[in-house]
Short mmCIF file of C-alpha atoms in Angstrom, two decimals:
data_model
loop_
_atom_site.label_atom_id
_atom_site.label_comp_id
_atom_site.label_asym_id
_atom_site.label_seq_id
_atom_site.Cartn_x
_atom_site.Cartn_y
_atom_site.Cartn_z
CA ALA A 1 94.66 157.41 151.63
CA ARG A 2 97.44 157.24 154.67
CA GLY A 3 94.23 155.89 156.39
CA LEU A 4 93.69 153.23 154.19
CA LEU A 5 97.39 152.42 153.85
CA GLN A 6 97.25 151.86 157.62
CA ALA A 7 94.15 149.41 157.74
CA VAL A 8 95.81 147.45 154.93
CA PHE A 9 99.04 147.17 157.02
CA ASP A 10 96.75 146.34 160.58
CA ALA A 11 94.79 143.91 158.50
CA GLN A 12 94.28 140.84 160.26
CA PRO A 13 94.50 138.08 158.67
CA ALA A 14 97.15 140.29 156.45
CA ILE A 15 97.05 140.68 152.77
CA THR A 16 97.92 137.94 150.38
CA ILE A 17 99.91 138.75 147.45
CA THR A 18 100.68 135.67 144.87
CA THR A 19 100.14 133.63 141.98
CA PHE A 20 97.89 131.30 140.77
CA HIS A 21 100.43 128.18 142.07
CA GLY A 22 101.38 130.06 145.16
CA TRP A 23 97.61 129.89 146.12
CA PHE A 24 97.28 126.34 144.95
CA ALA A 25 100.58 125.52 147.15
CA ARG A 26 98.75 126.61 149.77
CA ILE A 27 95.41 124.71 148.83
CA VAL A 28 97.62 121.32 148.44
CA GLY A 29 99.56 122.57 151.66
CA ALA A 30 96.18 122.48 153.52
CA ALA A 31 94.83 118.90 152.63
CA PRO A 32 94.46 116.43 155.02
CA LEU A 33 96.33 113.84 155.91
CA THR A 34 93.84 111.33 154.19
CA SER A 35 94.45 113.15 150.34
CA GLY A 36 98.16 111.32 150.16
CA LEU A 37 99.46 114.71 149.39
CA SER A 38 101.42 115.36 152.51
CA GLY A 39 105.37 115.11 152.49
CA ASN A 40 105.57 115.75 148.56
CA THR A 41 108.44 117.95 147.01
CA LEU A 42 107.25 120.70 144.40
CA VAL A 43 110.27 120.79 141.80
CA GLU A 44 110.63 123.99 139.37
CA SER A 45 111.28 122.53 136.25
CA GLY A 46 110.31 118.69 135.93
CA ARG A 47 112.79 118.42 132.23
CA GLN A 48 114.94 115.88 134.17
CA ILE A 49 111.73 113.66 135.45
CA THR A 50 110.26 113.53 132.06
CA GLU A 51 113.47 112.79 130.27
CA GLU A 52 113.79 109.88 132.82
CA ALA A 53 109.82 108.86 131.99
CA TRP A 54 111.10 108.66 128.61
CA GLN A 55 113.62 106.26 128.87
CA GLN A 56 111.61 104.13 131.23
CA PHE A 57 109.04 104.36 128.67
CA ALA A 58 111.19 103.03 125.36
CA ARG A 59 112.64 100.37 127.50
CA ARG A 60 109.35 98.96 127.90
CA CYS A 61 108.37 99.39 124.27
CA ALA A 62 111.85 97.77 123.31
CA ARG A 63 110.82 94.59 125.53
CA GLU A 64 107.65 94.74 124.95
CA PRO A 65 106.41 95.24 121.26
CA GLU A 66 103.30 93.57 121.08
CA TRP A 67 102.17 96.26 123.80
CA ALA A 68 99.47 98.60 122.25
CA SER A 69 101.48 101.43 123.52
CA ALA A 70 104.85 100.36 121.71
CA GLN A 71 103.23 99.90 118.49
CA SER A 72 101.65 102.97 118.60
CA LEU A 73 104.87 104.71 119.41
CA ARG A 74 106.66 103.00 116.24
CA TRP A 75 103.57 104.62 114.19
CA LEU A 76 104.47 108.06 115.30
CA LEU A 77 107.95 107.43 114.75
CA ARG A 78 107.59 106.07 111.43
CA GLU A 79 105.03 109.68 110.72
CA LEU A 80 106.72 111.96 112.22
CA GLY A 81 110.11 111.10 113.21
CA THR A 82 111.69 111.18 116.89
CA ALA A 83 111.66 115.06 117.90
CA ASN A 84 108.27 115.77 116.24
CA THR A 85 107.08 112.45 118.44
CA ARG A 86 108.33 113.45 121.15
CA ALA A 87 107.58 117.40 121.01
CA LEU A 88 104.02 116.09 120.71
CA LEU A 89 103.66 113.97 122.87
CA GLY A 90 105.30 116.42 125.52
CA ARG A 91 102.31 118.67 124.30
CA LEU A 92 100.39 115.72 126.25
CA LEU A 93 102.76 115.92 129.16
CA ALA A 94 102.84 119.64 129.57
CA ARG A 95 98.61 119.59 129.51
CA ARG A 96 98.06 116.48 131.87
CA ALA A 97 96.02 118.36 134.07
CA GLU A 98 93.32 119.58 131.35
CA TRP A 99 93.79 115.78 130.31
CA HIS A 100 92.63 114.15 133.61
CA ALA A 101 90.27 117.27 134.18
CA LEU A 102 88.50 115.50 130.67
CA CYS A 103 88.68 112.07 131.51
CA GLU A 104 87.98 112.15 134.94
CA HIS A 105 86.38 108.04 135.30
CA ARG A 106 87.12 107.63 131.79
CA ASP A 107 89.64 105.41 130.19
CA VAL A 108 91.78 106.68 127.24
CA GLU A 109 89.38 104.11 124.93
CA ALA A 110 86.44 106.46 125.92
CA VAL A 111 88.25 109.12 124.44
CA ILE A 112 89.28 107.76 121.43
CA ASP A 113 85.10 106.86 120.60
CA ASP A 114 84.55 110.26 121.56
CA LEU A 115 87.11 110.97 118.68
CA ARG A 116 85.74 108.82 116.25
CA SER A 117 82.27 110.09 116.41
CA PHE A 118 83.89 113.39 115.60
CA HIS A 119 86.45 112.28 112.78
CA ASP A 120 83.83 109.78 110.95
CA PRO A 121 86.96 107.78 109.76
CA ARG A 122 86.64 105.97 106.85
CA ASP A 123 88.82 102.98 105.37
CA PRO A 124 90.48 105.00 102.34
CA ARG A 125 90.18 102.02 100.05
CA GLU A 126 86.56 102.37 100.19
CA LEU A 127 86.05 105.94 99.93
CA THR A 128 88.55 106.10 96.36
CA ALA A 129 86.51 102.76 95.39
CA GLY A 130 83.17 104.75 96.38
CA PHE A 131 84.14 107.76 94.14
CA VAL A 132 85.34 105.58 90.85
CA VAL A 133 81.65 103.57 91.61
CA ARG A 134 80.17 107.44 91.15
CA HIS A 135 82.33 109.37 89.02
CA GLY A 136 83.63 106.64 86.88
CA ALA A 137 81.45 107.28 83.61
CA ALA A 138 82.24 110.70 84.05
CA LEU A 139 85.55 110.32 84.47
CA GLN A 140 86.08 108.85 81.01
CA ASP A 141 84.20 111.42 79.53
CA PHE A 142 86.15 114.29 80.78
CA ALA A 143 89.19 112.12 79.38
CA GLY A 144 87.55 112.14 75.92
CA LEU A 145 87.40 115.73 76.08
CA LEU A 146 90.78 116.19 77.50
CA ILE A 147 92.29 114.44 74.85
CA SER A 148 90.16 116.51 72.38
CA ASN A 149 91.34 119.72 73.76
CA GLN A 150 94.90 119.37 72.32
CA ILE A 151 96.47 121.09 74.87
CA ALA A 152 99.98 119.53 75.98
CA SER A 153 99.12 119.50 79.48
CA ASP A 154 95.10 118.17 79.10
CA LEU A 155 96.44 115.22 76.56
CA GLU A 156 98.39 114.16 79.12
CA ALA A 157 96.39 113.91 81.89
CA GLY A 158 93.68 112.70 79.64
CA ARG A 159 95.84 109.73 78.35
CA ALA A 160 96.70 109.20 81.94
CA LEU A 161 92.93 109.25 82.82
CA GLN A 162 92.08 106.40 80.28
CA ALA A 163 95.03 104.18 80.91
CA ALA A 164 94.29 104.36 84.80
CA HIS A 165 90.48 102.84 84.17
CA GLU A 166 92.73 99.58 83.53
CA ALA A 167 94.04 100.04 87.19
CA ASP A 168 92.39 99.38 91.18
CA ALA A 169 90.43 102.70 92.27
CA ASP A 170 93.35 103.91 94.25
CA VAL A 171 95.53 104.43 90.99
CA LEU A 172 92.51 106.11 89.06
CA PHE A 173 91.61 108.18 91.98
CA GLU A 174 95.06 109.69 91.86
CA ALA A 175 95.12 110.31 88.34
CA ALA A 176 91.68 112.23 88.83
CA ARG A 177 93.46 114.14 91.22
CA ALA A 178 96.53 115.06 89.17
CA ALA A 179 94.16 116.17 86.49
CA LEU A 180 92.12 118.07 88.59
CA LEU A 181 93.92 119.25 91.36
CA ARG A 182 97.60 121.36 91.20
CA GLN A 183 100.27 120.10 93.37
CA ASP A 184 99.00 122.01 96.55
CA ASP A 185 95.64 120.41 96.08
CA VAL A 186 93.88 123.56 94.50
CA PRO A 187 91.18 122.68 91.44
CA ARG A 188 93.20 123.84 88.17
CA ALA A 189 92.35 127.22 86.38
CA ARG A 190 90.04 126.00 83.69
CA LYS A 191 87.67 128.68 81.97
CA HIS A 192 85.58 129.60 78.89
CA SER A 193 87.59 131.04 75.96
CA ALA A 194 86.74 131.24 72.57
CA ALA A 195 89.90 128.99 71.69
CA LEU A 196 88.05 126.57 74.16
CA GLN A 197 84.78 126.70 72.39
CA LYS A 198 86.47 126.62 68.49
CA ARG A 199 88.42 123.12 69.98
CA LEU A 200 85.40 120.96 71.44
CA GLY A 201 82.21 123.10 70.33
CA ALA A 202 79.96 125.38 72.22
CA GLY A 203 78.45 121.66 74.04
CA GLY A 204 81.77 120.55 74.62
CA ALA A 205 83.49 123.44 76.09
CA ALA A 206 80.23 123.39 78.47
CA ARG A 207 80.18 119.71 79.42
CA TYR A 208 84.19 120.24 79.53
CA LEU A 209 84.26 123.14 82.56
CA ASP A 210 81.11 121.59 84.29
CA LEU A 211 82.91 118.20 84.77
CA HIS A 212 85.88 119.80 85.72
CA ALA A 213 83.95 121.70 88.18
CA ARG A 214 81.96 118.84 89.62
CA LEU A 215 84.55 115.99 89.68
CA ALA A 216 87.36 118.52 91.34
CA GLN A 217 85.01 118.87 94.23
CA ALA A 218 84.33 115.47 94.61
CA VAL A 219 88.20 114.55 94.55
CA LEU A 220 88.49 117.53 97.07
CA ASP A 221 85.49 115.94 99.20
CA VAL A 222 87.44 112.82 99.85
CA LEU A 223 90.43 113.90 100.20
CA ALA A 224 88.83 115.79 103.16
CA GLN A 225 87.42 112.54 104.59
CA LEU A 226 90.90 110.86 104.31
CA ALA A 227 92.34 113.71 105.85
CA GLU A 228 89.80 113.28 108.88
CA GLY A 229 91.00 109.70 109.00
CA ALA A 230 94.49 110.62 109.12
CA ALA A 231 93.97 112.91 111.78
CA PHE A 232 91.96 110.28 113.89
CA GLU A 233 94.62 107.97 113.47
CA LEU A 234 97.27 110.17 114.67
CA ASN A 235 95.51 111.25 117.31
CA ARG A 236 94.64 107.29 118.63
CA HIS A 237 98.11 106.61 118.15
CA GLY A 238 99.16 109.88 120.05
CA LEU A 239 96.73 109.28 123.06
CA ILE A 240 97.43 105.89 123.43
CA ALA A 241 101.34 106.20 123.37
CA GLY A 242 101.00 109.82 125.40
CA VAL A 243 98.79 107.71 128.20
CA ALA A 244 101.26 105.26 128.51
CA LEU A 245 103.91 107.36 128.83
CA LEU A 246 102.00 109.68 131.63
CA GLU A 247 101.23 106.85 133.63
CA VAL A 248 105.60 106.34 133.58
CA LEU A 249 105.54 110.07 134.53
CA GLU A 250 103.30 110.01 137.33
CA ARG A 251 104.93 106.36 138.69
CA TYR A 252 107.75 107.94 138.70
CA LYS A 253 107.13 111.03 140.77
CA ARG A 254 104.93 109.17 143.28
CA GLU A 255 107.42 106.49 144.14
CA ARG A 256 109.53 110.09 144.89
CA ARG A 257 106.70 112.26 146.45
CA LEU A 258 107.77 115.01 143.68
CA MET A 259 105.40 117.03 142.21
CA ASP A 260 105.56 120.23 139.88
CA PHE A 261 103.21 123.13 138.63
CA ALA A 262 100.60 121.34 136.36
CA ASP A 263 100.43 118.88 139.64
CA LEU A 264 99.33 121.64 141.80
CA GLU A 265 96.49 122.49 139.13
CA TRP A 266 95.17 119.20 139.37
CA HIS A 267 95.67 118.54 142.89
CA ALA A 268 94.10 121.83 143.84
CA ASP A 269 91.41 120.85 141.60
CA GLN A 270 90.47 117.78 143.17
CA LEU A 271 90.11 119.42 146.61
CA LEU A 272 88.03 121.44 145.83
CA ARG A 273 85.49 119.26 144.01
CA GLU A 274 85.79 115.73 145.90
CA GLU A 275 83.13 115.67 148.51
CA SER A 276 85.47 114.21 150.80
CA GLU A 277 88.27 116.69 150.96
CA ALA A 278 86.22 119.71 150.12
CA ALA A 279 84.83 120.97 152.66
CA PHE A 280 87.74 121.05 155.01
CA ILE A 281 89.34 122.65 152.67
CA GLN A 282 86.72 125.02 151.80
CA ALA A 283 86.45 125.59 155.74
CA ARG A 284 89.86 126.64 155.43
CA LEU A 285 89.47 128.99 152.60
CA ASP A 286 86.32 130.31 153.89
CA ALA A 287 88.16 131.70 156.90
CA ARG A 288 90.89 133.34 154.80
CA TYR A 289 89.32 135.61 152.25
CA ARG A 290 86.88 138.10 151.47
CA HIS A 291 88.06 139.76 149.10
CA ILE A 292 89.62 138.54 145.99
CA LEU A 293 91.55 140.56 142.99
CA LEU A 294 93.23 139.17 139.53
CA ASP A 295 95.06 140.69 137.56
CA GLU A 296 96.48 140.11 134.64
CA PHE A 297 93.09 137.81 134.04
CA GLN A 298 92.95 137.14 130.30
CA ASP A 299 96.82 134.81 131.09
CA THR A 300 94.43 132.35 133.05
CA ASN A 301 93.97 129.39 131.86
CA PRO A 302 90.91 126.89 132.07
CA LEU A 303 91.54 124.67 134.48
CA GLN A 304 92.47 127.74 136.80
CA TRP A 305 89.12 129.18 136.61
CA ARG A 306 87.26 126.11 136.79
CA ILE A 307 89.35 125.53 140.44
CA LEU A 308 88.36 129.56 141.13
CA ARG A 309 84.58 128.83 139.98
CA ALA A 310 85.04 125.46 142.15
CA TRP A 311 85.51 127.18 145.10
CA LEU A 312 82.73 130.30 144.95
CA ASP A 313 80.35 127.78 143.68
CA ALA A 314 80.03 125.83 146.83
CA TYR A 315 79.07 128.98 148.78
CA ASP A 316 74.91 128.20 149.40
CA ALA A 317 72.59 131.13 149.53
CA THR A 318 73.16 131.70 153.45
CA GLN A 319 76.94 132.50 152.91
CA GLU A 320 78.86 135.45 151.47
CA LYS A 321 80.90 135.07 148.81
CA PRO A 322 83.95 136.80 148.29
CA ARG A 323 84.19 139.84 146.34
CA VAL A 324 86.21 139.32 143.25
CA PHE A 325 87.42 142.33 141.08
CA LEU A 326 89.04 141.29 137.71
CA VAL A 327 91.62 142.89 135.92
CA GLY A 328 92.88 142.30 132.35
CA ASP A 329 92.34 142.76 128.46
CA PRO A 330 92.09 140.06 126.17
CA LYS A 331 94.34 141.88 123.54
CA GLN A 332 97.33 141.49 125.56
CA SER A 333 97.67 137.95 126.50
CA ILE A 334 100.67 136.59 125.50
CA TYR A 335 100.64 133.50 127.24
CA ARG A 336 99.23 130.90 125.12
CA PHE A 337 102.58 128.64 125.39
CA ARG A 338 101.57 128.64 128.93
CA ARG A 339 98.33 127.45 128.56
CA ALA A 340 96.21 130.92 128.54
CA GLU A 341 93.40 131.36 127.05
CA PRO A 342 91.70 135.07 126.59
CA ARG A 343 88.31 133.77 126.31
CA ILE A 344 88.38 133.13 129.55
CA PHE A 345 87.87 136.63 130.58
CA THR A 346 84.58 137.28 128.34
CA ALA A 347 83.38 134.24 129.86
CA ALA A 348 83.91 135.22 133.38
#
């Protein structure tokens, strides 16, 4: 043991004990002058910088109300309120390294197109109109059965459905929703009973329960499609406003040559992936490390793992890669708020 410890102490170059961000800082510090990263100052907390970016962004939105980002910001403020809007856009700023990694040579509109294909948003009025076309006759039938059932709640719902048939599709859909679902959008409990069969007859009771089940599911299907559309709109406006805010933040830091921990990750990732810079950085790393031990690996985030992979994957068949030893326990991952992803442990 004494001999092994002495070997560690005498090793040249000496053992390095650091964090991911400490390692990234060394990578960025070793970047060539052509990278444009020299002379930056690392700030531990970006709160003041972010606040200044917010103020600049808000002033521009006030000056240019027709700007697409200003319109999206107003939409978010109206729908979410000030605190939730700032929290939502703040999440994008906090994960801007991942955002840059996701976009890579694409603009925000391309990402929004991806979201559109994922959510498949539909016009709400088309959805409710389609519902009425498909189920209007069944709703009239069900309304009559509700009234014939002679229970106060069914009487009220049936009369509301009948009255709504004279209104537009949106009104009829909401009447059907109220008749078929509870306020928490769970189907109302309507079950077979002797009393139900006595009031409606055997055929009427069966028809009553069948229509309730089918129409309730149809309403739920429309609500799910409406939710997809609402999710798309929220993400669309969030991205349009958030990317504009991010551009203000990046310009502010660039003018003052400031960098925070998220920037460290992004710049390290770029340095190891850009052909013009990677060879230089790779040579510096190859001469430095032969063995790597990663402790508490369950707290690694996706971009950190991508950076490590970019370095290791750059070795060709003639080179000896560093030996890598991972230590961790996915069940002890407690840093999701720092973007940790325990599933990376399994992938690694």
